[in-house]
Amino acid sequence: AQHANFTVLFYNPNIRPAQEYAKRLTENKRICLEYGVPFVELEYDPHTWDAATKGLEHEPERGKRCDVCFYLRLRRAAQYAKENGFTRFSSVLGISRYKDFDQVCRAGQKAAESENIPYDTTNWRKNGGEQRRAALTKLKKLYAQTYCGCKPRTSLK
């Protein structure tokens, strides 16, 4: 996957408030433009996310709400990938030390099965990936969010 052609897909109905969504969207677009990477923004539909996670508002980070959130977002990514002729899809959700890589992969595999398109389980943390991410964030002065985006329990402390 190191030399694969890819597109960055931005589908984040979980991010609140809308101003935070806009900041993250802008930064993704900016870095993709700088590196010549195709960028696609899908619909911002927080009501879909609210409906999917109803009753899980007080789940902790890495809890059941994350399972539902990851699956919702990765299934939509799988649908987009399949509809647009991609051979597989993946996610950088697992690069964060705050996320459970295996939990992300389980959601990705489930989405892959439901949409019949392979999920690439590359662990972007390995081989210095997390360090490269941190260095790039600093070098490019990228906005570094302080929480996952979900409401109401979103602190990464």
Short mmCIF file of N, CA and C in Angstrom, two decimals:
data_model
loop_
_atom_site.label_atom_id
_atom_site.label_comp_id
_atom_site.label_asym_id
_atom_site.label_seq_id
_atom_site.Cartn_x
_atom_site.Cartn_y
_atom_site.Cartn_z
N ALA A 1 0.82 -1.20 0.00
CA ALA A 1 0.00 0.00 0.00
C ALA A 1 0.86 1.26 0.00
N GLN A 2 2.15 1.11 0.17
CA GLN A 2 3.03 2.26 0.29
C GLN A 2 3.01 3.16 -0.94
N HIS A 3 2.90 2.59 -2.14
CA HIS A 3 2.92 3.38 -3.36
C HIS A 3 1.57 3.36 -4.08
N ALA A 4 0.52 3.09 -3.36
CA ALA A 4 -0.81 3.00 -3.96
C ALA A 4 -1.35 4.39 -4.27
N ASN A 5 -2.14 4.48 -5.32
CA ASN A 5 -2.89 5.70 -5.58
C ASN A 5 -4.05 5.72 -4.59
N PHE A 6 -4.33 6.86 -4.02
CA PHE A 6 -5.40 6.93 -3.03
C PHE A 6 -6.08 8.29 -3.07
N THR A 7 -7.22 8.35 -2.45
CA THR A 7 -7.99 9.56 -2.28
C THR A 7 -8.31 9.71 -0.81
N VAL A 8 -8.24 10.91 -0.30
CA VAL A 8 -8.65 11.16 1.09
C VAL A 8 -10.14 11.45 1.08
N LEU A 9 -10.85 10.68 1.88
CA LEU A 9 -12.30 10.82 2.00
C LEU A 9 -12.61 11.39 3.38
N PHE A 10 -13.34 12.45 3.43
CA PHE A 10 -13.68 13.11 4.69
C PHE A 10 -15.16 12.89 4.96
N TYR A 11 -15.45 11.99 5.89
CA TYR A 11 -16.83 11.73 6.30
C TYR A 11 -16.83 11.66 7.82
N ASN A 12 -17.29 12.72 8.44
CA ASN A 12 -17.20 12.85 9.89
C ASN A 12 -18.47 13.47 10.49
N PRO A 13 -19.58 12.73 10.46
CA PRO A 13 -20.83 13.27 11.00
C PRO A 13 -20.79 13.37 12.53
N ASN A 14 -19.76 12.83 13.13
CA ASN A 14 -19.62 12.84 14.58
C ASN A 14 -19.08 14.16 15.12
N ILE A 15 -18.44 14.96 14.29
CA ILE A 15 -17.73 16.14 14.78
C ILE A 15 -18.69 17.27 15.13
N ARG A 16 -18.55 17.77 16.34
CA ARG A 16 -19.33 18.90 16.84
C ARG A 16 -18.39 19.86 17.55
N PRO A 17 -18.71 21.12 17.57
CA PRO A 17 -19.76 21.78 16.81
C PRO A 17 -19.37 21.94 15.35
N ALA A 18 -20.24 22.57 14.58
CA ALA A 18 -20.00 22.74 13.15
C ALA A 18 -18.70 23.51 12.89
N GLN A 19 -18.35 24.43 13.77
CA GLN A 19 -17.10 25.19 13.61
C GLN A 19 -15.89 24.28 13.70
N GLU A 20 -15.96 23.29 14.57
CA GLU A 20 -14.86 22.31 14.70
C GLU A 20 -14.78 21.47 13.44
N TYR A 21 -15.93 21.07 12.92
CA TYR A 21 -15.97 20.33 11.66
C TYR A 21 -15.29 21.14 10.56
N ALA A 22 -15.63 22.41 10.47
CA ALA A 22 -15.05 23.28 9.43
C ALA A 22 -13.54 23.40 9.56
N LYS A 23 -13.03 23.52 10.79
CA LYS A 23 -11.58 23.59 11.00
C LYS A 23 -10.89 22.34 10.48
N ARG A 24 -11.42 21.19 10.84
CA ARG A 24 -10.80 19.92 10.44
C ARG A 24 -10.90 19.71 8.93
N LEU A 25 -12.03 20.08 8.37
CA LEU A 25 -12.22 19.98 6.92
C LEU A 25 -11.20 20.86 6.20
N THR A 26 -11.07 22.09 6.64
CA THR A 26 -10.13 23.03 6.01
C THR A 26 -8.70 22.50 6.06
N GLU A 27 -8.29 21.96 7.18
CA GLU A 27 -6.93 21.45 7.31
C GLU A 27 -6.70 20.24 6.41
N ASN A 28 -7.68 19.37 6.32
CA ASN A 28 -7.56 18.21 5.42
C ASN A 28 -7.43 18.66 3.98
N LYS A 29 -8.28 19.60 3.58
CA LYS A 29 -8.22 20.11 2.21
C LYS A 29 -6.87 20.76 1.93
N ARG A 30 -6.39 21.55 2.88
CA ARG A 30 -5.13 22.28 2.71
C ARG A 30 -3.96 21.32 2.49
N ILE A 31 -3.86 20.29 3.31
CA ILE A 31 -2.71 19.38 3.19
C ILE A 31 -2.83 18.52 1.94
N CYS A 32 -4.03 18.13 1.58
CA CYS A 32 -4.23 17.36 0.34
C CYS A 32 -3.85 18.19 -0.88
N LEU A 33 -4.26 19.45 -0.89
CA LEU A 33 -3.92 20.34 -2.00
C LEU A 33 -2.40 20.50 -2.10
N GLU A 34 -1.75 20.70 -0.97
CA GLU A 34 -0.29 20.88 -0.96
C GLU A 34 0.44 19.66 -1.52
N TYR A 35 -0.06 18.47 -1.21
CA TYR A 35 0.60 17.24 -1.66
C TYR A 35 0.01 16.65 -2.94
N GLY A 36 -0.97 17.31 -3.50
CA GLY A 36 -1.57 16.82 -4.73
C GLY A 36 -2.37 15.54 -4.57
N VAL A 37 -2.98 15.37 -3.40
CA VAL A 37 -3.77 14.17 -3.12
C VAL A 37 -5.25 14.49 -3.36
N PRO A 38 -5.93 13.67 -4.14
CA PRO A 38 -7.36 13.91 -4.36
C PRO A 38 -8.12 13.91 -3.02
N PHE A 39 -9.06 14.81 -2.90
CA PHE A 39 -9.82 14.97 -1.65
C PHE A 39 -11.31 14.98 -1.96
N VAL A 40 -12.07 14.23 -1.17
CA VAL A 40 -13.53 14.17 -1.32
C VAL A 40 -14.16 14.41 0.04
N GLU A 41 -15.08 15.35 0.07
CA GLU A 41 -15.87 15.57 1.28
C GLU A 41 -17.26 14.98 1.03
N LEU A 42 -17.67 14.09 1.91
CA LEU A 42 -19.03 13.57 1.84
C LEU A 42 -19.93 14.45 2.69
N GLU A 43 -21.20 14.14 2.68
CA GLU A 43 -22.19 14.92 3.39
C GLU A 43 -21.88 15.02 4.89
N TYR A 44 -22.18 16.15 5.45
CA TYR A 44 -22.09 16.34 6.90
C TYR A 44 -23.48 16.13 7.46
N ASP A 45 -23.69 14.97 8.03
CA ASP A 45 -25.04 14.61 8.49
C ASP A 45 -25.03 14.19 9.96
N PRO A 46 -24.85 15.14 10.87
CA PRO A 46 -24.78 14.80 12.29
C PRO A 46 -26.04 14.14 12.84
N HIS A 47 -27.18 14.36 12.19
CA HIS A 47 -28.41 13.74 12.68
C HIS A 47 -28.36 12.22 12.48
N THR A 48 -27.72 11.76 11.41
CA THR A 48 -27.53 10.32 11.20
C THR A 48 -26.67 9.74 12.31
N TRP A 49 -25.60 10.46 12.66
CA TRP A 49 -24.72 10.01 13.75
C TRP A 49 -25.48 9.99 15.07
N ASP A 50 -26.25 11.04 15.35
CA ASP A 50 -27.03 11.09 16.59
C ASP A 50 -27.97 9.90 16.70
N ALA A 51 -28.66 9.59 15.60
CA ALA A 51 -29.61 8.47 15.61
C ALA A 51 -28.88 7.14 15.84
N ALA A 52 -27.73 6.97 15.21
CA ALA A 52 -26.99 5.71 15.33
C ALA A 52 -26.42 5.51 16.73
N THR A 53 -26.07 6.60 17.41
CA THR A 53 -25.42 6.48 18.72
C THR A 53 -26.37 6.78 19.88
N LYS A 54 -27.65 6.94 19.59
CA LYS A 54 -28.63 7.24 20.64
C LYS A 54 -28.58 6.16 21.73
N GLY A 55 -28.54 6.62 22.96
CA GLY A 55 -28.47 5.71 24.10
C GLY A 55 -27.05 5.38 24.53
N LEU A 56 -26.07 5.82 23.74
CA LEU A 56 -24.66 5.53 24.05
C LEU A 56 -23.89 6.80 24.43
N GLU A 57 -24.63 7.84 24.77
CA GLU A 57 -24.02 9.14 25.04
C GLU A 57 -22.98 9.13 26.15
N HIS A 58 -23.11 8.23 27.10
CA HIS A 58 -22.21 8.22 28.26
C HIS A 58 -21.17 7.11 28.21
N GLU A 59 -21.01 6.53 27.04
CA GLU A 59 -19.97 5.50 26.87
C GLU A 59 -18.59 6.16 26.94
N PRO A 60 -17.62 5.46 27.52
CA PRO A 60 -16.27 6.02 27.57
C PRO A 60 -15.57 5.91 26.22
N GLU A 61 -14.47 6.65 26.07
CA GLU A 61 -13.60 6.51 24.89
C GLU A 61 -13.26 5.04 24.74
N ARG A 62 -13.31 4.52 23.51
CA ARG A 62 -13.06 3.11 23.18
C ARG A 62 -14.23 2.19 23.56
N GLY A 63 -15.36 2.77 23.90
CA GLY A 63 -16.53 2.00 24.30
C GLY A 63 -17.43 1.65 23.12
N LYS A 64 -18.68 1.29 23.46
CA LYS A 64 -19.64 0.85 22.45
C LYS A 64 -20.00 1.96 21.45
N ARG A 65 -20.01 3.21 21.92
CA ARG A 65 -20.31 4.31 21.00
C ARG A 65 -19.26 4.38 19.90
N CYS A 66 -17.99 4.15 20.25
CA CYS A 66 -16.92 4.15 19.24
C CYS A 66 -17.15 3.03 18.22
N ASP A 67 -17.59 1.86 18.69
CA ASP A 67 -17.89 0.76 17.76
C ASP A 67 -18.91 1.22 16.71
N VAL A 68 -19.98 1.83 17.19
CA VAL A 68 -21.06 2.28 16.30
C VAL A 68 -20.57 3.41 15.39
N CYS A 69 -19.85 4.36 15.96
CA CYS A 69 -19.35 5.51 15.19
C CYS A 69 -18.39 5.05 14.10
N PHE A 70 -17.43 4.22 14.45
CA PHE A 70 -16.46 3.74 13.46
C PHE A 70 -17.17 2.99 12.34
N TYR A 71 -18.09 2.10 12.71
CA TYR A 71 -18.80 1.31 11.70
C TYR A 71 -19.61 2.22 10.77
N LEU A 72 -20.34 3.17 11.34
CA LEU A 72 -21.14 4.10 10.52
C LEU A 72 -20.24 4.81 9.50
N ARG A 73 -19.14 5.34 9.97
CA ARG A 73 -18.26 6.12 9.10
C ARG A 73 -17.53 5.24 8.09
N LEU A 74 -17.07 4.08 8.52
CA LEU A 74 -16.33 3.19 7.62
C LEU A 74 -17.26 2.52 6.61
N ARG A 75 -18.48 2.26 7.01
CA ARG A 75 -19.43 1.69 6.04
C ARG A 75 -19.71 2.71 4.94
N ARG A 76 -19.84 3.97 5.30
CA ARG A 76 -20.07 5.01 4.29
C ARG A 76 -18.85 5.14 3.39
N ALA A 77 -17.66 5.03 3.96
CA ALA A 77 -16.42 5.06 3.16
C ALA A 77 -16.37 3.87 2.22
N ALA A 78 -16.78 2.70 2.71
CA ALA A 78 -16.80 1.50 1.86
C ALA A 78 -17.78 1.66 0.71
N GLN A 79 -18.94 2.23 1.00
CA GLN A 79 -19.92 2.48 -0.05
C GLN A 79 -19.35 3.40 -1.11
N TYR A 80 -18.73 4.47 -0.67
CA TYR A 80 -18.14 5.42 -1.62
C TYR A 80 -17.05 4.74 -2.45
N ALA A 81 -16.20 3.98 -1.79
CA ALA A 81 -15.11 3.30 -2.50
C ALA A 81 -15.65 2.36 -3.56
N LYS A 82 -16.63 1.58 -3.19
CA LYS A 82 -17.21 0.62 -4.14
C LYS A 82 -17.90 1.33 -5.30
N GLU A 83 -18.67 2.37 -4.99
CA GLU A 83 -19.40 3.12 -6.03
C GLU A 83 -18.46 3.83 -7.00
N ASN A 84 -17.23 4.10 -6.56
CA ASN A 84 -16.31 4.90 -7.36
C ASN A 84 -15.12 4.11 -7.88
N GLY A 85 -15.22 2.78 -7.89
CA GLY A 85 -14.22 1.95 -8.53
C GLY A 85 -12.92 1.73 -7.78
N PHE A 86 -12.89 2.01 -6.49
CA PHE A 86 -11.69 1.72 -5.71
C PHE A 86 -11.62 0.22 -5.44
N THR A 87 -10.42 -0.30 -5.25
CA THR A 87 -10.26 -1.73 -5.02
C THR A 87 -10.29 -2.09 -3.55
N ARG A 88 -10.12 -1.10 -2.68
CA ARG A 88 -10.16 -1.32 -1.23
C ARG A 88 -10.28 0.04 -0.56
N PHE A 89 -10.46 0.00 0.75
CA PHE A 89 -10.52 1.24 1.52
C PHE A 89 -9.81 1.00 2.85
N SER A 90 -9.46 2.08 3.50
CA SER A 90 -8.74 2.00 4.78
C SER A 90 -9.12 3.22 5.61
N SER A 91 -8.47 3.37 6.76
CA SER A 91 -8.73 4.50 7.62
C SER A 91 -7.47 4.87 8.40
N VAL A 92 -7.33 6.14 8.69
CA VAL A 92 -6.25 6.59 9.56
C VAL A 92 -6.75 6.79 11.00
N LEU A 93 -7.98 6.39 11.28
CA LEU A 93 -8.50 6.50 12.64
C LEU A 93 -7.57 5.83 13.64
N GLY A 94 -7.00 4.71 13.28
CA GLY A 94 -6.17 3.95 14.19
C GLY A 94 -4.80 4.52 14.45
N ILE A 95 -4.41 5.61 13.79
CA ILE A 95 -3.08 6.17 14.03
C ILE A 95 -3.03 6.89 15.38
N SER A 96 -4.16 7.33 15.87
CA SER A 96 -4.20 8.03 17.15
C SER A 96 -3.98 7.07 18.31
N ARG A 97 -3.15 7.50 19.23
CA ARG A 97 -2.93 6.66 20.43
C ARG A 97 -4.18 6.59 21.29
N TYR A 98 -5.14 7.48 21.05
CA TYR A 98 -6.37 7.48 21.81
C TYR A 98 -7.40 6.48 21.28
N LYS A 99 -7.14 5.95 20.11
CA LYS A 99 -8.05 4.98 19.51
C LYS A 99 -7.48 3.58 19.63
N ASP A 100 -8.37 2.62 19.72
CA ASP A 100 -7.99 1.21 19.78
C ASP A 100 -7.91 0.71 18.33
N PHE A 101 -6.69 0.45 17.88
CA PHE A 101 -6.47 0.03 16.50
C PHE A 101 -7.31 -1.20 16.14
N ASP A 102 -7.36 -2.18 17.03
CA ASP A 102 -8.14 -3.39 16.75
C ASP A 102 -9.63 -3.08 16.65
N GLN A 103 -10.10 -2.15 17.45
CA GLN A 103 -11.51 -1.75 17.39
C GLN A 103 -11.81 -1.10 16.04
N VAL A 104 -10.92 -0.25 15.57
CA VAL A 104 -11.09 0.37 14.26
C VAL A 104 -11.12 -0.70 13.17
N CYS A 105 -10.18 -1.65 13.25
CA CYS A 105 -10.11 -2.71 12.24
C CYS A 105 -11.35 -3.60 12.24
N ARG A 106 -11.87 -3.90 13.42
CA ARG A 106 -13.10 -4.70 13.48
C ARG A 106 -14.24 -3.98 12.77
N ALA A 107 -14.36 -2.67 13.00
CA ALA A 107 -15.41 -1.89 12.33
C ALA A 107 -15.16 -1.86 10.82
N GLY A 108 -13.91 -1.71 10.42
CA GLY A 108 -13.57 -1.70 9.00
C GLY A 108 -13.88 -3.02 8.32
N GLN A 109 -13.56 -4.12 9.00
CA GLN A 109 -13.85 -5.45 8.44
C GLN A 109 -15.35 -5.68 8.31
N LYS A 110 -16.09 -5.25 9.33
CA LYS A 110 -17.55 -5.38 9.30
C LYS A 110 -18.13 -4.56 8.14
N ALA A 111 -17.63 -3.35 7.96
CA ALA A 111 -18.08 -2.49 6.85
C ALA A 111 -17.71 -3.13 5.51
N ALA A 112 -16.53 -3.71 5.44
CA ALA A 112 -16.06 -4.36 4.21
C ALA A 112 -16.99 -5.52 3.83
N GLU A 113 -17.36 -6.29 4.83
CA GLU A 113 -18.26 -7.43 4.58
C GLU A 113 -19.64 -6.95 4.13
N SER A 114 -20.14 -5.89 4.75
CA SER A 114 -21.48 -5.42 4.40
C SER A 114 -21.52 -4.81 3.01
N GLU A 115 -20.40 -4.24 2.55
CA GLU A 115 -20.36 -3.59 1.23
C GLU A 115 -19.59 -4.38 0.18
N ASN A 116 -19.02 -5.50 0.60
CA ASN A 116 -18.31 -6.39 -0.31
C ASN A 116 -17.13 -5.70 -1.03
N ILE A 117 -16.28 -5.07 -0.22
CA ILE A 117 -15.05 -4.44 -0.72
C ILE A 117 -14.00 -4.61 0.38
N PRO A 118 -12.78 -5.00 0.05
CA PRO A 118 -11.77 -5.26 1.09
C PRO A 118 -11.38 -4.02 1.90
N TYR A 119 -11.12 -4.26 3.17
CA TYR A 119 -10.62 -3.23 4.08
C TYR A 119 -9.13 -3.48 4.29
N ASP A 120 -8.32 -2.48 4.06
CA ASP A 120 -6.87 -2.55 4.25
C ASP A 120 -6.57 -2.27 5.72
N THR A 121 -6.01 -3.24 6.41
CA THR A 121 -5.75 -3.12 7.85
C THR A 121 -4.35 -2.61 8.16
N THR A 122 -3.75 -1.87 7.25
CA THR A 122 -2.42 -1.33 7.52
C THR A 122 -2.42 -0.57 8.85
N ASN A 123 -1.44 -0.88 9.68
CA ASN A 123 -1.30 -0.19 10.95
C ASN A 123 -0.37 1.00 10.72
N TRP A 124 -0.94 2.18 10.59
CA TRP A 124 -0.19 3.39 10.27
C TRP A 124 0.67 3.86 11.44
N ARG A 125 0.49 3.26 12.63
CA ARG A 125 1.33 3.61 13.79
C ARG A 125 2.72 2.99 13.67
N LYS A 126 2.79 1.84 13.02
CA LYS A 126 4.05 1.11 12.94
C LYS A 126 5.08 1.82 12.07
N ASN A 127 6.31 1.41 12.23
CA ASN A 127 7.42 1.95 11.43
C ASN A 127 7.51 3.47 11.50
N GLY A 128 7.23 4.01 12.67
CA GLY A 128 7.37 5.45 12.87
C GLY A 128 6.23 6.29 12.36
N GLY A 129 5.12 5.70 12.02
CA GLY A 129 3.98 6.44 11.46
C GLY A 129 3.45 7.52 12.39
N GLU A 130 3.31 7.19 13.66
CA GLU A 130 2.79 8.17 14.61
C GLU A 130 3.77 9.33 14.78
N GLN A 131 5.05 9.01 14.77
CA GLN A 131 6.07 10.06 14.89
C GLN A 131 6.08 10.95 13.63
N ARG A 132 5.92 10.34 12.45
CA ARG A 132 5.85 11.13 11.22
C ARG A 132 4.63 12.04 11.21
N ARG A 133 3.52 11.52 11.73
CA ARG A 133 2.30 12.32 11.84
C ARG A 133 2.55 13.53 12.74
N ALA A 134 3.16 13.30 13.90
CA ALA A 134 3.44 14.40 14.83
C ALA A 134 4.40 15.42 14.22
N ALA A 135 5.42 14.94 13.54
CA ALA A 135 6.39 15.85 12.91
C ALA A 135 5.74 16.66 11.80
N LEU A 136 4.90 16.03 10.99
CA LEU A 136 4.21 16.73 9.91
C LEU A 136 3.25 17.77 10.47
N THR A 137 2.57 17.42 11.55
CA THR A 137 1.65 18.36 12.20
C THR A 137 2.41 19.62 12.62
N LYS A 138 3.59 19.41 13.20
CA LYS A 138 4.40 20.55 13.66
C LYS A 138 4.97 21.34 12.46
N LEU A 139 5.53 20.62 11.51
CA LEU A 139 6.16 21.25 10.34
C LEU A 139 5.16 22.09 9.54
N LYS A 140 4.00 21.54 9.31
CA LYS A 140 2.98 22.21 8.49
C LYS A 140 2.03 23.08 9.29
N LYS A 141 2.30 23.14 10.60
CA LYS A 141 1.46 23.94 11.51
C LYS A 141 -0.02 23.56 11.35
N LEU A 142 -0.26 22.26 11.33
CA LEU A 142 -1.62 21.76 11.19
C LEU A 142 -2.40 21.93 12.50
N TYR A 143 -3.65 22.18 12.38
CA TYR A 143 -4.52 22.24 13.54
C TYR A 143 -4.56 20.85 14.17
N ALA A 144 -4.27 20.77 15.45
CA ALA A 144 -4.32 19.50 16.18
C ALA A 144 -5.46 19.56 17.18
N GLN A 145 -6.51 18.82 16.90
CA GLN A 145 -7.68 18.85 17.75
C GLN A 145 -7.36 18.28 19.13
N THR A 146 -8.15 18.69 20.12
CA THR A 146 -7.93 18.24 21.49
C THR A 146 -8.96 17.21 21.93
N TYR A 147 -9.85 16.82 21.02
CA TYR A 147 -10.86 15.80 21.34
C TYR A 147 -11.30 15.13 20.05
N CYS A 148 -11.94 13.97 20.17
CA CYS A 148 -12.28 13.18 18.99
C CYS A 148 -13.30 13.87 18.09
N GLY A 149 -14.17 14.65 18.69
CA GLY A 149 -15.19 15.34 17.92
C GLY A 149 -16.59 15.00 18.37
N CYS A 150 -16.76 13.84 18.97
CA CYS A 150 -18.08 13.39 19.40
C CYS A 150 -18.59 14.19 20.59
N LYS A 151 -19.88 14.20 20.73
CA LYS A 151 -20.49 14.85 21.88
C LYS A 151 -21.19 13.82 22.74
N PRO A 152 -21.40 13.98 24.02
CA PRO A 152 -20.91 15.06 24.85
C PRO A 152 -19.58 14.72 25.54
N ARG A 153 -19.23 13.44 25.66
CA ARG A 153 -18.01 13.06 26.39
C ARG A 153 -16.87 12.93 25.41
N THR A 154 -16.13 14.01 25.19
CA THR A 154 -15.16 14.02 24.10
C THR A 154 -13.73 14.30 24.54
N SER A 155 -13.50 14.51 25.80
CA SER A 155 -12.15 14.88 26.25
C SER A 155 -11.16 13.73 26.03
N LEU A 156 -9.96 14.07 25.61
CA LEU A 156 -8.89 13.07 25.42
C LEU A 156 -7.93 13.08 26.61
N LYS A 157 -8.33 13.63 27.71
CA LYS A 157 -7.45 13.74 28.87
C LYS A 157 -7.17 12.38 29.47
#
